[in-house]
mmCIF file of C-alpha atoms and ligand atoms in Angstrom:
data_model
loop_
_atom_site.group_PDB
_atom_site.id
_atom_site.type_symbol
_atom_site.label_atom_id
_atom_site.label_comp_id
_atom_site.label_asym_id
_atom_site.label_seq_id
_atom_site.Cartn_x
_atom_site.Cartn_y
_atom_site.Cartn_z
ATOM 1 C CA UNK A 1 -98.239 -112.917 -220.490
ATOM 2 C CA UNK A 2 -102.002 -112.341 -220.651
ATOM 3 C CA UNK A 3 -103.182 -109.449 -222.819
ATOM 4 C CA UNK A 4 -105.939 -106.992 -221.889
ATOM 5 C CA UNK A 5 -109.297 -107.912 -223.287
ATOM 6 C CA UNK A 6 -110.635 -104.557 -222.139
ATOM 7 C CA UNK A 7 -108.496 -101.451 -221.799
ATOM 8 C CA UNK A 8 -110.144 -98.280 -220.476
ATOM 9 C CA UNK A 9 -108.003 -95.190 -221.076
ATOM 10 C CA UNK A 10 -108.752 -91.739 -219.674
ATOM 11 C CA UNK A 11 -112.510 -92.374 -219.626
ATOM 12 C CA UNK A 12 -114.623 -89.322 -218.830
ATOM 13 C CA UNK A 13 -118.401 -89.591 -218.643
ATOM 14 C CA UNK A 14 -120.517 -86.584 -217.701
ATOM 15 C CA UNK A 15 -124.146 -85.672 -217.269
ATOM 16 C CA UNK A 16 -125.460 -82.321 -218.445
ATOM 17 C CA UNK A 17 -128.099 -80.399 -216.566
ATOM 18 C CA UNK A 18 -129.220 -76.855 -217.392
ATOM 19 C CA UNK A 19 -126.043 -76.312 -219.383
ATOM 20 C CA UNK A 20 -123.815 -77.431 -216.532
ATOM 21 C CA UNK A 21 -121.458 -80.406 -216.927
ATOM 22 C CA UNK A 22 -121.439 -82.828 -214.000
ATOM 23 C CA UNK A 23 -118.547 -85.294 -214.283
ATOM 24 C CA UNK A 24 -119.480 -88.761 -212.958
ATOM 25 C CA UNK A 25 -116.379 -90.600 -214.197
ATOM 26 C CA UNK A 26 -113.287 -88.454 -214.400
ATOM 27 C CA UNK A 27 -110.224 -89.648 -216.307
ATOM 28 C CA UNK A 28 -110.320 -93.295 -215.329
ATOM 29 C CA UNK A 29 -107.718 -95.820 -216.569
ATOM 30 C CA UNK A 30 -107.767 -99.563 -215.944
ATOM 31 C CA UNK A 31 -107.617 -102.815 -217.852
ATOM 32 C CA UNK A 32 -108.860 -106.376 -217.509
ATOM 33 C CA UNK A 33 -106.757 -109.251 -218.771
ATOM 34 C CA UNK A 34 -108.220 -112.309 -220.466
ATOM 35 C CA UNK A 35 -109.660 -114.676 -217.882
ATOM 36 C CA UNK A 36 -109.014 -112.258 -214.994
ATOM 37 C CA UNK A 37 -111.441 -111.199 -212.236
ATOM 38 C CA UNK A 38 -111.043 -107.497 -211.479
ATOM 39 C CA UNK A 39 -112.864 -105.880 -208.562
ATOM 40 C CA UNK A 40 -114.081 -102.277 -208.788
ATOM 41 C CA UNK A 41 -114.841 -101.039 -205.285
ATOM 42 C CA UNK A 42 -116.330 -97.927 -203.735
ATOM 43 C CA UNK A 43 -119.430 -96.558 -202.034
ATOM 44 C CA UNK A 44 -122.568 -95.594 -203.971
ATOM 45 C CA UNK A 45 -121.940 -92.503 -206.072
ATOM 46 C CA UNK A 46 -118.253 -93.288 -206.718
ATOM 47 C CA UNK A 47 -118.758 -93.805 -210.461
ATOM 48 C CA UNK A 48 -118.529 -97.614 -210.584
ATOM 49 C CA UNK A 49 -121.861 -98.218 -212.294
ATOM 50 C CA UNK A 50 -121.463 -95.268 -214.682
ATOM 51 C CA UNK A 51 -118.116 -96.786 -215.711
ATOM 52 C CA UNK A 52 -119.778 -100.120 -216.504
ATOM 53 C CA UNK A 53 -122.701 -98.493 -218.346
ATOM 54 C CA UNK A 54 -120.169 -96.489 -220.388
ATOM 55 C CA UNK A 55 -118.445 -99.738 -221.415
ATOM 56 C CA UNK A 56 -121.790 -101.259 -222.424
ATOM 57 C CA UNK A 57 -122.802 -98.139 -224.390
ATOM 58 C CA UNK A 58 -125.849 -97.757 -222.133
ATOM 59 C CA UNK A 59 -125.385 -94.226 -220.815
ATOM 60 C CA UNK A 60 -128.720 -92.454 -221.419
ATOM 61 C CA UNK A 61 -128.122 -89.715 -224.016
ATOM 62 C CA UNK A 62 -129.132 -87.041 -223.081
ATOM 63 C CA UNK A 63 -128.391 -86.196 -220.291
ATOM 64 C CA UNK A 64 -125.253 -88.400 -220.233
ATOM 65 C CA UNK A 65 -122.319 -88.490 -222.615
ATOM 66 C CA UNK A 66 -118.837 -89.973 -222.842
ATOM 67 C CA UNK A 67 -116.827 -86.788 -223.217
ATOM 68 C CA UNK A 68 -113.322 -88.228 -223.379
ATOM 69 C CA UNK A 69 -111.073 -91.264 -223.411
ATOM 70 C CA UNK A 70 -111.158 -94.670 -225.042
ATOM 71 C CA UNK A 71 -112.707 -98.037 -224.223
ATOM 72 C CA UNK A 72 -110.641 -100.574 -226.150
ATOM 73 C CA UNK A 73 -112.185 -104.020 -226.512
ATOM 74 C CA UNK A 74 -109.628 -106.251 -228.239
ATOM 75 C CA UNK A 75 -108.214 -103.001 -229.597
ATOM 76 C CA UNK A 76 -111.546 -101.671 -230.975
ATOM 77 C CA UNK A 77 -112.566 -98.316 -229.456
ATOM 78 C CA UNK A 78 -116.147 -98.776 -228.286
ATOM 79 C CA UNK A 79 -116.609 -95.032 -227.742
ATOM 80 C CA UNK A 80 -116.555 -94.705 -231.555
ATOM 81 C CA UNK A 81 -118.783 -97.728 -232.274
ATOM 82 C CA UNK A 82 -122.208 -97.183 -233.871
ATOM 83 C CA UNK A 83 -125.299 -98.494 -232.047
ATOM 84 C CA UNK A 84 -125.597 -101.417 -234.548
ATOM 85 C CA UNK A 85 -122.071 -102.561 -233.649
ATOM 86 C CA UNK A 86 -122.756 -102.109 -229.909
ATOM 87 C CA UNK A 87 -125.821 -104.360 -230.251
ATOM 88 C CA UNK A 88 -123.546 -107.069 -231.691
ATOM 89 C CA UNK A 89 -121.067 -106.646 -228.847
ATOM 90 C CA UNK A 90 -123.609 -106.473 -226.001
ATOM 91 C CA UNK A 91 -124.504 -109.981 -224.923
ATOM 92 C CA UNK A 92 -122.251 -111.679 -227.494
ATOM 93 C CA UNK A 93 -118.905 -110.267 -226.401
ATOM 94 C CA UNK A 94 -119.562 -108.274 -223.237
ATOM 95 C CA UNK A 95 -122.491 -109.179 -221.001
ATOM 96 C CA UNK A 96 -123.788 -107.624 -217.811
ATOM 97 C CA UNK A 97 -125.677 -108.797 -214.751
ATOM 98 C CA UNK A 98 -127.384 -106.418 -212.374
ATOM 99 C CA UNK A 99 -127.978 -106.225 -208.631
ATOM 100 C CA UNK A 100 -131.657 -107.084 -208.424
ATOM 101 C CA UNK A 101 -132.646 -109.916 -210.784
ATOM 102 C CA UNK A 102 -136.387 -109.322 -210.302
ATOM 103 C CA UNK A 103 -136.087 -105.946 -212.017
ATOM 104 C CA UNK A 104 -134.215 -107.491 -214.955
ATOM 105 C CA UNK A 105 -136.456 -110.528 -215.520
ATOM 106 C CA UNK A 106 -139.880 -110.012 -217.065
ATOM 107 C CA UNK A 107 -142.487 -111.356 -214.586
ATOM 108 C CA UNK A 108 -144.940 -112.095 -217.444
ATOM 109 C CA UNK A 109 -142.758 -114.619 -219.286
ATOM 110 C CA UNK A 110 -141.347 -117.974 -218.256
ATOM 111 C CA UNK A 111 -137.636 -118.404 -217.638
ATOM 112 C CA UNK A 112 -137.506 -120.508 -220.815
ATOM 113 C CA UNK A 113 -139.175 -117.837 -222.963
ATOM 114 C CA UNK A 114 -136.714 -115.214 -221.762
ATOM 115 C CA UNK A 115 -133.639 -117.399 -222.166
ATOM 116 C CA UNK A 116 -134.713 -118.716 -225.584
ATOM 117 C CA UNK A 117 -135.393 -115.171 -226.781
ATOM 118 C CA UNK A 118 -131.890 -114.115 -225.686
ATOM 119 C CA UNK A 119 -130.366 -117.163 -227.413
ATOM 120 C CA UNK A 120 -132.257 -116.533 -230.668
ATOM 121 C CA UNK A 121 -131.356 -112.826 -230.771
ATOM 122 C CA UNK A 122 -127.707 -113.846 -230.882
ATOM 123 C CA UNK A 123 -128.174 -117.005 -233.029
ATOM 124 C CA UNK A 124 -130.742 -115.948 -235.599
ATOM 125 C CA UNK A 125 -130.653 -119.177 -237.639
ATOM 126 C CA UNK A 126 -131.256 -121.486 -234.658
ATOM 127 C CA UNK A 127 -134.569 -123.387 -234.496
ATOM 128 C CA UNK A 128 -136.748 -123.355 -231.375
ATOM 129 C CA UNK A 129 -135.683 -126.837 -230.199
ATOM 130 C CA UNK A 130 -131.981 -126.085 -230.525
ATOM 131 C CA UNK A 131 -132.418 -122.834 -228.575
ATOM 132 C CA UNK A 132 -134.443 -124.674 -225.919
ATOM 133 C CA UNK A 133 -131.764 -127.378 -225.575
ATOM 134 C CA UNK A 134 -129.152 -124.659 -225.160
ATOM 135 C CA UNK A 135 -131.327 -122.934 -222.521
ATOM 136 C CA UNK A 136 -131.560 -126.169 -220.514
ATOM 137 C CA UNK A 137 -127.814 -126.736 -220.896
ATOM 138 C CA UNK A 138 -126.949 -123.251 -219.633
ATOM 139 C CA UNK A 139 -129.350 -123.566 -216.660
ATOM 140 C CA UNK A 140 -127.519 -126.756 -215.702
ATOM 141 C CA UNK A 141 -124.171 -125.021 -216.181
ATOM 142 C CA UNK A 142 -125.080 -122.416 -213.555
ATOM 143 C CA UNK A 143 -126.024 -125.187 -211.146
ATOM 144 C CA UNK A 144 -129.819 -124.895 -211.241
ATOM 145 C CA UNK A 145 -131.607 -128.131 -210.311
ATOM 146 C CA UNK A 146 -134.380 -129.728 -212.483
ATOM 147 C CA UNK A 147 -133.582 -127.429 -215.403
ATOM 148 C CA UNK A 148 -136.109 -129.142 -217.748
ATOM 149 C CA UNK A 149 -138.989 -128.164 -215.426
ATOM 150 C CA UNK A 150 -137.591 -124.823 -214.340
ATOM 151 C CA UNK A 151 -137.637 -123.595 -217.899
ATOM 152 C CA UNK A 152 -141.469 -123.524 -217.763
ATOM 153 C CA UNK A 153 -141.644 -121.555 -214.519
ATOM 154 C CA UNK A 154 -142.075 -117.812 -213.943
ATOM 155 C CA UNK A 155 -139.545 -115.606 -212.102
ATOM 156 C CA UNK A 156 -141.784 -115.232 -209.016
ATOM 157 C CA UNK A 157 -141.709 -119.032 -208.510
ATOM 158 C CA UNK A 158 -137.912 -118.914 -207.953
ATOM 159 C CA UNK A 159 -135.912 -117.849 -204.895
ATOM 160 C CA UNK A 160 -133.640 -114.773 -205.071
ATOM 161 C CA UNK A 161 -130.525 -116.937 -205.466
ATOM 162 C CA UNK A 162 -132.129 -118.972 -208.280
ATOM 163 C CA UNK A 163 -133.195 -115.786 -210.079
ATOM 164 C CA UNK A 164 -129.647 -114.460 -209.898
ATOM 165 C CA UNK A 165 -128.403 -117.774 -211.351
ATOM 166 C CA UNK A 166 -130.903 -117.345 -214.194
ATOM 167 C CA UNK A 167 -129.525 -113.830 -214.810
ATOM 168 C CA UNK A 168 -125.995 -115.239 -214.906
ATOM 169 C CA UNK A 169 -127.212 -117.959 -217.306
ATOM 170 C CA UNK A 170 -128.733 -115.257 -219.520
ATOM 171 C CA UNK A 171 -125.463 -113.318 -219.502
ATOM 172 C CA UNK A 172 -123.379 -116.435 -220.251
ATOM 173 C CA UNK A 173 -125.644 -117.704 -223.031
ATOM 174 C CA UNK A 174 -123.403 -116.471 -225.848
ATOM 175 C CA UNK A 175 -120.077 -117.176 -224.149
ATOM 176 C CA UNK A 176 -119.036 -113.517 -223.664
ATOM 177 C CA UNK A 177 -115.353 -112.624 -223.306
ATOM 178 C CA UNK A 178 -116.173 -110.159 -220.521
ATOM 179 C CA UNK A 179 -118.872 -110.351 -217.869
ATOM 180 C CA UNK A 180 -119.669 -107.157 -215.961
ATOM 181 C CA UNK A 181 -121.365 -107.983 -212.670
ATOM 182 C CA UNK A 182 -122.800 -104.896 -210.951
ATOM 183 C CA UNK A 183 -123.332 -105.666 -207.244
ATOM 184 C CA UNK A 184 -124.523 -109.201 -208.154
ATOM 185 C CA UNK A 185 -124.813 -110.408 -204.565
ATOM 186 C CA UNK A 186 -126.002 -107.317 -202.702
ATOM 187 C CA UNK A 187 -129.664 -108.375 -202.615
ATOM 188 C CA UNK A 188 -128.853 -111.912 -201.454
ATOM 189 C CA UNK A 189 -128.291 -113.420 -198.018
ATOM 190 C CA UNK A 190 -124.759 -114.494 -197.132
ATOM 191 C CA UNK A 191 -125.036 -118.220 -197.896
ATOM 192 C CA UNK A 192 -126.582 -117.575 -201.325
ATOM 193 C CA UNK A 193 -123.996 -114.811 -201.851
ATOM 194 C CA UNK A 194 -121.210 -117.372 -201.288
ATOM 195 C CA UNK A 195 -122.833 -119.739 -203.804
ATOM 196 C CA UNK A 196 -123.162 -117.035 -206.476
ATOM 197 C CA UNK A 197 -119.543 -115.923 -205.971
ATOM 198 C CA UNK A 198 -118.448 -119.584 -206.187
ATOM 199 C CA UNK A 199 -120.429 -119.945 -209.415
ATOM 200 C CA UNK A 200 -118.820 -116.856 -210.961
ATOM 201 C CA UNK A 201 -115.379 -118.130 -209.989
ATOM 202 C CA UNK A 202 -116.127 -121.529 -211.544
ATOM 203 C CA UNK A 203 -117.403 -119.982 -214.795
ATOM 204 C CA UNK A 204 -114.300 -117.795 -214.898
ATOM 205 C CA UNK A 205 -112.034 -120.836 -214.521
ATOM 206 C CA UNK A 206 -113.943 -123.171 -216.843
ATOM 207 C CA UNK A 207 -114.820 -120.716 -219.621
ATOM 208 C CA UNK A 208 -111.930 -118.219 -219.182
ATOM 209 C CA UNK A 209 -114.433 -115.344 -219.062
ATOM 210 C CA UNK A 210 -112.918 -112.114 -217.742
ATOM 211 C CA UNK A 211 -115.104 -110.680 -214.974
ATOM 212 C CA UNK A 212 -115.393 -107.069 -213.851
ATOM 213 C CA UNK A 213 -117.002 -107.308 -210.440
ATOM 214 C CA UNK A 214 -118.475 -104.064 -209.146
ATOM 215 C CA UNK A 215 -119.140 -103.973 -205.433
ATOM 216 C CA UNK A 216 -119.117 -101.809 -202.325
ATOM 217 C CA UNK A 217 -118.046 -104.860 -200.317
ATOM 218 C CA UNK A 218 -114.305 -105.528 -199.954
ATOM 219 C CA UNK A 219 -115.133 -108.919 -198.423
ATOM 220 C CA UNK A 220 -116.600 -109.974 -201.796
ATOM 221 C CA UNK A 221 -113.449 -108.751 -203.542
ATOM 222 C CA UNK A 222 -111.199 -110.741 -201.194
ATOM 223 C CA UNK A 223 -113.154 -113.874 -202.030
ATOM 224 C CA UNK A 224 -112.901 -113.864 -205.818
ATOM 225 C CA UNK A 225 -110.743 -111.097 -207.320
ATOM 226 C CA UNK A 226 -107.081 -111.043 -208.286
ATOM 227 C CA UNK A 227 -106.751 -107.282 -208.680
ATOM 228 C CA UNK A 228 -108.766 -104.396 -207.328
ATOM 229 C CA UNK A 229 -109.441 -100.816 -208.367
ATOM 230 C CA UNK A 230 -110.784 -98.507 -205.636
ATOM 231 C CA UNK A 231 -112.892 -95.589 -206.912
ATOM 232 C CA UNK A 232 -113.889 -92.462 -205.054
ATOM 233 C CA UNK A 233 -115.970 -89.609 -206.436
ATOM 234 C CA UNK A 234 -115.427 -90.565 -210.074
ATOM 235 C CA UNK A 235 -111.676 -91.165 -209.814
ATOM 236 C CA UNK A 236 -109.435 -94.153 -209.167
ATOM 237 C CA UNK A 237 -107.739 -93.582 -205.810
ATOM 238 C CA UNK A 238 -105.911 -96.893 -205.423
ATOM 239 C CA UNK A 239 -105.139 -99.926 -207.568
ATOM 240 C CA UNK A 240 -103.212 -103.100 -206.894
ATOM 241 C CA UNK A 241 -103.407 -106.840 -206.455
ATOM 242 C CA UNK A 242 -105.810 -107.999 -203.788
ATOM 243 C CA UNK A 243 -103.102 -109.258 -201.439
ATOM 244 C CA UNK A 244 -101.306 -105.887 -201.499
ATOM 245 C CA UNK A 245 -104.458 -103.824 -201.082
ATOM 246 C CA UNK A 246 -105.594 -105.846 -198.066
ATOM 247 C CA UNK A 247 -102.216 -106.126 -196.383
ATOM 248 C CA UNK A 248 -100.753 -102.759 -197.250
ATOM 249 C CA UNK A 249 -103.501 -100.269 -198.171
ATOM 250 C CA UNK A 250 -102.096 -96.782 -198.749
ATOM 251 C CA UNK A 251 -105.034 -94.495 -199.467
ATOM 252 C CA UNK A 252 -106.946 -93.316 -196.357
ATOM 253 C CA UNK A 253 -110.222 -94.194 -198.129
ATOM 254 C CA UNK A 254 -109.103 -97.797 -198.764
ATOM 255 C CA UNK A 255 -107.880 -98.021 -195.168
ATOM 256 C CA UNK A 256 -111.338 -96.867 -194.035
ATOM 257 C CA UNK A 257 -113.115 -99.398 -196.276
ATOM 258 C CA UNK A 258 -110.996 -102.231 -194.854
ATOM 259 C CA UNK A 259 -111.575 -101.025 -191.289
ATOM 260 C CA UNK A 260 -115.325 -101.099 -192.022
ATOM 261 C CA UNK A 261 -115.294 -104.884 -192.601
ATOM 262 C CA UNK A 262 -116.693 -106.461 -189.417
ATOM 263 C CA UNK A 263 -114.133 -108.707 -187.689
ATOM 264 C CA UNK A 264 -115.915 -111.838 -186.500
ATOM 265 C CA UNK A 265 -112.930 -112.895 -184.356
ATOM 266 C CA UNK A 266 -113.211 -109.930 -182.007
ATOM 267 C CA UNK A 267 -116.078 -108.454 -180.079
ATOM 268 C CA UNK A 268 -116.641 -104.918 -181.382
ATOM 269 C CA UNK A 269 -118.756 -102.443 -179.422
ATOM 270 C CA UNK A 270 -119.198 -100.294 -182.490
ATOM 271 C CA UNK A 271 -118.678 -101.068 -186.169
ATOM 272 C CA UNK A 272 -116.336 -98.613 -187.867
ATOM 273 C CA UNK A 273 -117.692 -96.391 -190.626
ATOM 274 C CA UNK A 274 -115.955 -93.662 -192.621
ATOM 275 C CA UNK A 275 -117.366 -90.337 -191.418
ATOM 276 C CA UNK A 276 -119.333 -88.204 -193.891
ATOM 277 C CA UNK A 277 -120.625 -89.043 -197.350
ATOM 278 C CA UNK A 278 -119.362 -89.248 -200.919
ATOM 279 C CA UNK A 279 -119.621 -85.700 -202.354
ATOM 280 C CA UNK A 280 -122.168 -84.991 -205.087
ATOM 281 C CA UNK A 281 -120.520 -85.359 -208.529
ATOM 282 C CA UNK A 282 -119.057 -82.042 -209.642
ATOM 283 C CA UNK A 283 -119.468 -80.385 -206.222
ATOM 284 C CA UNK A 284 -115.730 -80.299 -205.431
ATOM 285 C CA UNK A 285 -113.968 -77.967 -207.818
ATOM 286 C CA UNK A 286 -110.458 -78.160 -206.379
ATOM 287 C CA UNK A 287 -108.334 -80.252 -204.047
ATOM 288 C CA UNK A 288 -108.535 -83.918 -203.070
ATOM 289 C CA UNK A 289 -112.140 -85.101 -203.224
ATOM 290 C CA UNK A 290 -111.672 -87.141 -200.049
ATOM 291 C CA UNK A 291 -110.280 -84.204 -198.018
ATOM 292 C CA UNK A 292 -113.478 -83.476 -196.049
ATOM 293 C CA UNK A 293 -113.521 -87.058 -194.725
ATOM 294 C CA UNK A 294 -109.784 -87.611 -194.361
ATOM 295 C CA UNK A 295 -108.141 -87.573 -190.928
ATOM 296 C CA UNK A 296 -104.688 -87.077 -192.528
ATOM 297 C CA UNK A 297 -105.618 -84.113 -194.752
ATOM 298 C CA UNK A 298 -102.821 -81.573 -195.258
ATOM 299 C CA UNK A 299 -103.365 -77.890 -196.041
ATOM 300 C CA UNK A 300 -102.649 -78.401 -199.720
ATOM 301 C CA UNK A 301 -105.189 -81.252 -199.948
ATOM 302 C CA UNK A 302 -107.903 -78.570 -199.972
ATOM 303 C CA UNK A 303 -106.478 -76.670 -202.925
ATOM 304 C CA UNK A 304 -104.396 -79.099 -205.003
ATOM 305 C CA UNK A 305 -105.460 -82.311 -206.724
ATOM 306 C CA UNK A 306 -103.198 -85.316 -206.117
ATOM 307 C CA UNK A 307 -101.876 -87.387 -209.034
ATOM 308 C CA UNK A 308 -101.771 -91.165 -209.076
ATOM 309 C CA UNK A 309 -98.385 -92.213 -207.661
ATOM 310 C CA UNK A 310 -96.596 -95.558 -208.150
ATOM 311 C CA UNK A 311 -95.914 -96.938 -204.675
ATOM 312 C CA UNK A 312 -94.841 -100.465 -205.600
ATOM 313 C CA UNK A 313 -94.995 -103.043 -208.313
ATOM 314 C CA UNK A 314 -98.478 -102.604 -209.869
ATOM 315 C CA UNK A 315 -99.608 -100.581 -206.838
ATOM 316 C CA UNK A 316 -100.841 -97.009 -207.431
ATOM 317 C CA UNK A 317 -102.255 -94.447 -205.001
ATOM 318 C CA UNK A 318 -103.774 -90.982 -205.450
ATOM 319 C CA UNK A 319 -102.713 -89.256 -202.244
ATOM 320 C CA UNK A 320 -100.224 -86.525 -201.257
ATOM 321 C CA UNK A 321 -98.969 -88.712 -198.409
ATOM 322 C CA UNK A 322 -97.132 -90.688 -201.116
ATOM 323 C CA UNK A 323 -96.094 -87.911 -203.465
ATOM 324 C CA UNK A 324 -92.382 -88.614 -203.088
ATOM 325 C CA UNK A 325 -93.093 -91.587 -205.364
ATOM 326 C CA UNK A 326 -93.042 -91.437 -209.154
ATOM 327 C CA UNK A 327 -96.193 -90.117 -210.889
ATOM 328 C CA UNK A 328 -98.003 -92.747 -212.984
ATOM 329 C CA UNK A 329 -97.248 -91.893 -216.603
HETATM 330 FE FE1 LIG B 401 -106.224 -87.373 -197.401
HETATM 331 FE FE2 LIG B 401 -104.779 -85.476 -198.588
HETATM 332 FE FE3 LIG B 401 -104.392 -88.030 -199.204
HETATM 333 FE FE4 LIG B 401 -106.594 -86.754 -199.975
HETATM 334 S S1 LIG B 401 -104.513 -86.322 -200.633
HETATM 335 S S2 LIG B 401 -106.495 -88.788 -199.116
HETATM 336 S S3 LIG B 401 -106.989 -85.451 -198.217
HETATM 337 S S4 LIG B 401 -104.022 -87.054 -197.229
#
């Protein structure tokens, strides 16, 4: 049985403004097994990115702070790690790629300069030629053509898809155990998106890198993930394997997300969208945070907060419609 490489337990991350605590991630538990691809899904403002920044130790302090819980990486609690230790872990052990590669690449330096710098930070005794050879090798690994020439080019000379491949190369340079990909395909057109997802799947299979894929797009999850965690307003509202979540979603929010995927087989006059918006963090003091948007809301949904209930093997749902089931311990 595979063991968790990353185990997040009761994570709470808040931001503080004028003495008021605003919880962005509220008591979140999940794990990623070695070599697994886990999808974290939800609309903007659900707490997905704050969760990943918490894992990377990149929450800006102040105003942010991890106020509770543990982030166990191979058993080591990263919430207790000093910045020096986090610098060793970031890039070497856990790497991250972001949505828009142009904002992450420095336009003033060549691709080679940026890759070689990243390689040398993590391999201090390597000479320039060795680092350059590794840079070329990793560019080839992510499927970039004419890597020897590309290394001398600037980010603006590359297409969006090529830049995202460079970002993935940069993240993979030290062979991390975990890759966190935050909306890695959102800025790309669909054909390039398919190529990038295919690349991530290949790297996962060939290098056994665990991937935490953050997205608002359930279609992306269906393509590459084995398990999925659905977040809403800072909390996990549903978790299960991809097959179960797609074929038997239980939480009204997940049902709405799946209904929002356009069906190319049928002519649709109107695309479905979940009414309303994600509430501002901290604005709902009691009750289910989805109640204002939920067509099944019961009276108690406005005053009581649902627990996470076990509704099947490895399938959990936070909704009173399933409260006859056992509460997740
Ligand atoms: Fe809807 Fe109530 Fe379930 Fe929340 S707990 S999702 S409001 S039915």
